[in-house]
Amino acid sequence: MKILVGCDLGYQASGPATLILNIQPAETPRQRVLRETLAITPEGTRTESWTVPGTGNRYLRIHAEAGTALSIHHEAEVELSPHVVDPAGVSQTAPAELPPEVLPHLWPSRFCESDRLERLAQREFCGTPEGHARVTAVCNWVNDRITYLRGASAPTTTATDTLLSGAGVCRDFAHLAVALCRALGIPARFISAHAPGLVPPDFHAVFEAFLGGKWWLFDATRQAPLDALVRIGQGRDAAEAAFAEIHGAATPTGMAVRAEVLEGLDVARGARTTLAVADAAEAP
């Protein structure tokens, strides 16, 4: 499957500013960047880039002087080889059998206060079958109770804030689902991605749960086909996987995001939102 992704971002610096962007697709065994273009204006703007070992998150740091109007253009053609299986065969992993590197994804984090949701999670989900079915039940529960509403949340909104308000965007859906999974003893982590078929086009937030010795993708918003998601970043929550951080005096002036399937998938097939799709960083 080949997917074309990209974005155009604009920022105005009224004083010295540093931007840290995580907008480029990760390179994984099942996600290969075939070609890529990155252009920053004004020419000569000081930049640095690096990839974080273990996560594949690719960061771009941009330094802007006062008065600079920054423009960032990115485009990449990505080849995906998703690993899709029958969800019924994806079992739950007992905490005693979790690899040490997975354990931090059981703990509460800045935006996912799982320790505050344990009684709710036990009451709502302990009667559901374990494994992929239980995480799917969490997604269904979040989707039924939270209204997708742009402008309903802020950058500081947490999972419990979303639960109380009853509305949010993809980031909030992911945070609440992650927190509920962790409260059930299921490791979960936040994923930022490009999502073909998303209306309107934007960066998308989903999550992964660790089941049966692997990470599996889930989208509580049900807005995008799981097997066409192009992974950008991962973290315990959005604090570790934001597409942009601004340090200093700079404000956004524009954003346009693109994700188009070139070959290999009809994104109109909505049933593909409930598949069991393994983490692209693994090669089962």
mmCIF file of C-alpha atoms in Angstrom, residues 129-262:
data_model
loop_
_atom_site.group_PDB
_atom_site.id
_atom_site.type_symbol
_atom_site.label_atom_id
_atom_site.label_comp_id
_atom_site.label_asym_id
_atom_site.label_seq_id
_atom_site.Cartn_x
_atom_site.Cartn_y
_atom_site.Cartn_z
ATOM 1 C CA PRO A 129 -13.937 -10.774 27.346
ATOM 2 C CA GLU A 130 -10.223 -10.131 27.786
ATOM 3 C CA GLY A 131 -7.803 -9.256 25.007
ATOM 4 C CA HIS A 132 -8.629 -7.348 21.841
ATOM 5 C CA ALA A 133 -12.357 -7.571 22.639
ATOM 6 C CA ARG A 134 -11.886 -5.703 25.934
ATOM 7 C CA VAL A 135 -9.934 -2.849 24.336
ATOM 8 C CA THR A 136 -12.558 -2.695 21.578
ATOM 9 C CA ALA A 137 -15.204 -2.403 24.320
ATOM 10 C CA VAL A 138 -13.242 0.538 25.766
ATOM 11 C CA CYS A 139 -13.202 2.207 22.320
ATOM 12 C CA ASN A 140 -16.939 1.635 21.896
ATOM 13 C CA TRP A 141 -17.631 3.057 25.356
ATOM 14 C CA VAL A 142 -15.578 6.193 24.691
ATOM 15 C CA ASN A 143 -17.139 6.630 21.258
ATOM 16 C CA ASP A 144 -20.665 6.310 22.678
ATOM 17 C CA ARG A 145 -20.139 8.798 25.520
ATOM 18 C CA ILE A 146 -17.816 11.449 24.088
ATOM 19 C CA THR A 147 -18.972 13.825 21.367
ATOM 20 C CA TYR A 148 -16.385 14.703 18.742
ATOM 21 C CA LEU A 149 -16.411 18.497 18.851
ATOM 22 C CA ARG A 150 -13.683 20.825 17.599
ATOM 23 C CA GLY A 151 -12.832 23.535 20.104
ATOM 24 C CA ALA A 152 -14.241 21.555 23.028
ATOM 25 C CA SER A 153 -10.827 21.028 24.621
ATOM 26 C CA ALA A 154 -7.516 22.806 25.192
ATOM 27 C CA PRO A 155 -3.868 21.708 25.141
ATOM 28 C CA THR A 156 -4.102 21.114 28.907
ATOM 29 C CA THR A 157 -7.243 18.898 28.763
ATOM 30 C CA THR A 158 -6.725 15.518 30.441
ATOM 31 C CA ALA A 159 -8.572 12.208 30.193
ATOM 32 C CA THR A 160 -10.657 12.962 33.283
ATOM 33 C CA ASP A 161 -11.451 16.454 31.942
ATOM 34 C CA THR A 162 -12.778 14.838 28.768
ATOM 35 C CA LEU A 163 -14.829 12.347 30.756
ATOM 36 C CA LEU A 164 -16.453 15.159 32.745
ATOM 37 C CA SER A 165 -17.086 17.448 29.761
ATOM 38 C CA GLY A 166 -18.330 14.709 27.431
ATOM 39 C CA ALA A 167 -16.684 16.243 24.358
ATOM 40 C CA GLY A 168 -13.292 16.472 22.702
ATOM 41 C CA VAL A 169 -11.171 15.820 19.630
ATOM 42 C CA CYS A 170 -9.090 12.811 18.576
ATOM 43 C CA ARG A 171 -6.364 13.628 21.100
ATOM 44 C CA ASP A 172 -8.922 13.537 23.924
ATOM 45 C CA PHE A 173 -10.520 10.287 22.700
ATOM 46 C CA ALA A 174 -7.070 8.667 22.653
ATOM 47 C CA HIS A 175 -6.132 9.949 26.118
ATOM 48 C CA LEU A 176 -9.342 8.668 27.703
ATOM 49 C CA ALA A 177 -9.044 5.252 26.045
ATOM 50 C CA VAL A 178 -5.385 4.976 27.080
ATOM 51 C CA ALA A 179 -6.227 5.870 30.693
ATOM 52 C CA LEU A 180 -9.043 3.302 30.855
ATOM 53 C CA CYS A 181 -6.835 0.567 29.389
ATOM 54 C CA ARG A 182 -4.100 1.253 31.922
ATOM 55 C CA ALA A 183 -6.702 1.202 34.723
ATOM 56 C CA LEU A 184 -7.566 -2.334 33.511
ATOM 57 C CA GLY A 185 -3.944 -3.481 33.611
ATOM 58 C CA ILE A 186 -3.480 -3.197 29.838
ATOM 59 C CA PRO A 187 -0.427 -1.169 28.725
ATOM 60 C CA ALA A 188 -1.400 1.570 26.280
ATOM 61 C CA ARG A 189 0.399 4.394 24.491
ATOM 62 C CA PHE A 190 -0.477 7.470 22.422
ATOM 63 C CA ILE A 191 0.198 7.512 18.661
ATOM 64 C CA SER A 192 0.255 10.513 16.320
ATOM 65 C CA ALA A 193 -0.380 9.716 12.671
ATOM 66 C CA HIS A 194 -1.439 10.722 9.207
ATOM 67 C CA ALA A 195 -4.899 9.302 8.437
ATOM 68 C CA PRO A 196 -6.226 9.015 4.875
ATOM 69 C CA GLY A 197 -9.970 9.609 4.730
ATOM 70 C CA LEU A 198 -10.051 11.933 7.727
ATOM 71 C CA VAL A 199 -12.534 14.795 7.229
ATOM 72 C CA PRO A 200 -11.345 17.503 7.400
ATOM 73 C CA PRO A 201 -7.701 16.476 6.811
ATOM 74 C CA ASP A 202 -5.559 16.921 9.925
ATOM 75 C CA PHE A 203 -2.964 15.189 12.039
ATOM 76 C CA HIS A 204 -4.708 12.328 13.830
ATOM 77 C CA ALA A 205 -4.346 10.775 17.294
ATOM 78 C CA VAL A 206 -4.944 7.087 17.976
ATOM 79 C CA PHE A 207 -3.477 4.639 20.476
ATOM 80 C CA GLU A 208 -1.958 1.189 20.852
ATOM 81 C CA ALA A 209 -2.565 -1.494 23.464
ATOM 82 C CA PHE A 210 -0.049 -4.215 24.326
ATOM 83 C CA LEU A 211 -1.768 -7.589 23.903
ATOM 84 C CA GLY A 212 -0.398 -11.058 23.277
ATOM 85 C CA GLY A 213 3.184 -9.821 23.266
ATOM 86 C CA LYS A 214 2.653 -7.105 20.619
ATOM 87 C CA TRP A 215 1.312 -3.577 20.251
ATOM 88 C CA TRP A 216 -2.024 -3.265 18.408
ATOM 89 C CA LEU A 217 -3.610 -0.148 16.918
ATOM 90 C CA PHE A 218 -7.001 1.244 18.013
ATOM 91 C CA ASP A 219 -8.936 4.413 17.146
ATOM 92 C CA ALA A 220 -11.691 5.391 19.571
ATOM 93 C CA THR A 221 -12.979 8.034 17.128
ATOM 94 C CA ARG A 222 -13.661 5.418 14.411
ATOM 95 C CA GLN A 223 -12.734 8.050 11.808
ATOM 96 C CA ALA A 224 -9.890 6.415 9.892
ATOM 97 C CA PRO A 225 -8.926 2.980 8.503
ATOM 98 C CA LEU A 226 -6.425 1.419 10.899
ATOM 99 C CA ASP A 227 -4.425 -0.386 8.221
ATOM 100 C CA ALA A 228 -3.783 2.886 6.352
ATOM 101 C CA LEU A 229 -2.502 4.937 9.291
ATOM 102 C CA VAL A 230 0.974 6.374 8.741
ATOM 103 C CA ARG A 231 2.786 6.480 12.072
ATOM 104 C CA ILE A 232 4.547 9.719 13.011
ATOM 105 C CA GLY A 233 5.249 9.595 16.751
ATOM 106 C CA GLN A 234 4.556 7.644 19.920
ATOM 107 C CA GLY A 235 4.654 8.355 23.643
ATOM 108 C CA ARG A 236 2.881 7.803 26.929
ATOM 109 C CA ASP A 237 0.561 10.675 25.964
ATOM 110 C CA ALA A 238 0.499 13.774 23.744
ATOM 111 C CA ALA A 239 3.163 15.457 25.880
ATOM 112 C CA GLU A 240 5.648 13.000 24.361
ATOM 113 C CA ALA A 241 4.246 12.903 20.823
ATOM 114 C CA ALA A 242 3.094 16.420 19.949
ATOM 115 C CA PHE A 243 3.524 17.396 16.294
ATOM 116 C CA ALA A 244 4.764 20.857 17.330
ATOM 117 C CA GLU A 245 6.278 22.500 20.409
ATOM 118 C CA ILE A 246 6.888 26.253 20.458
ATOM 119 C CA HIS A 247 9.517 27.743 22.748
ATOM 120 C CA GLY A 248 9.707 31.528 22.633
ATOM 121 C CA ALA A 249 7.694 34.205 20.815
ATOM 122 C CA ALA A 250 6.126 32.494 17.805
ATOM 123 C CA THR A 251 2.500 31.964 16.798
ATOM 124 C CA PRO A 252 0.983 29.635 14.168
ATOM 125 C CA THR A 253 -0.250 31.365 11.003
ATOM 126 C CA GLY A 254 -1.518 28.403 9.009
ATOM 127 C CA MET A 255 -1.678 24.620 8.719
ATOM 128 C CA ALA A 256 -2.698 22.290 5.900
ATOM 129 C CA VAL A 257 -2.350 18.503 6.221
ATOM 130 C CA ARG A 258 -2.619 15.894 3.447
ATOM 131 C CA ALA A 259 -2.941 12.093 3.388
ATOM 132 C CA GLU A 260 -3.928 10.269 0.212
ATOM 133 C CA VAL A 261 -3.905 6.569 -0.629
ATOM 134 C CA LEU A 262 -2.119 6.127 -3.957
#
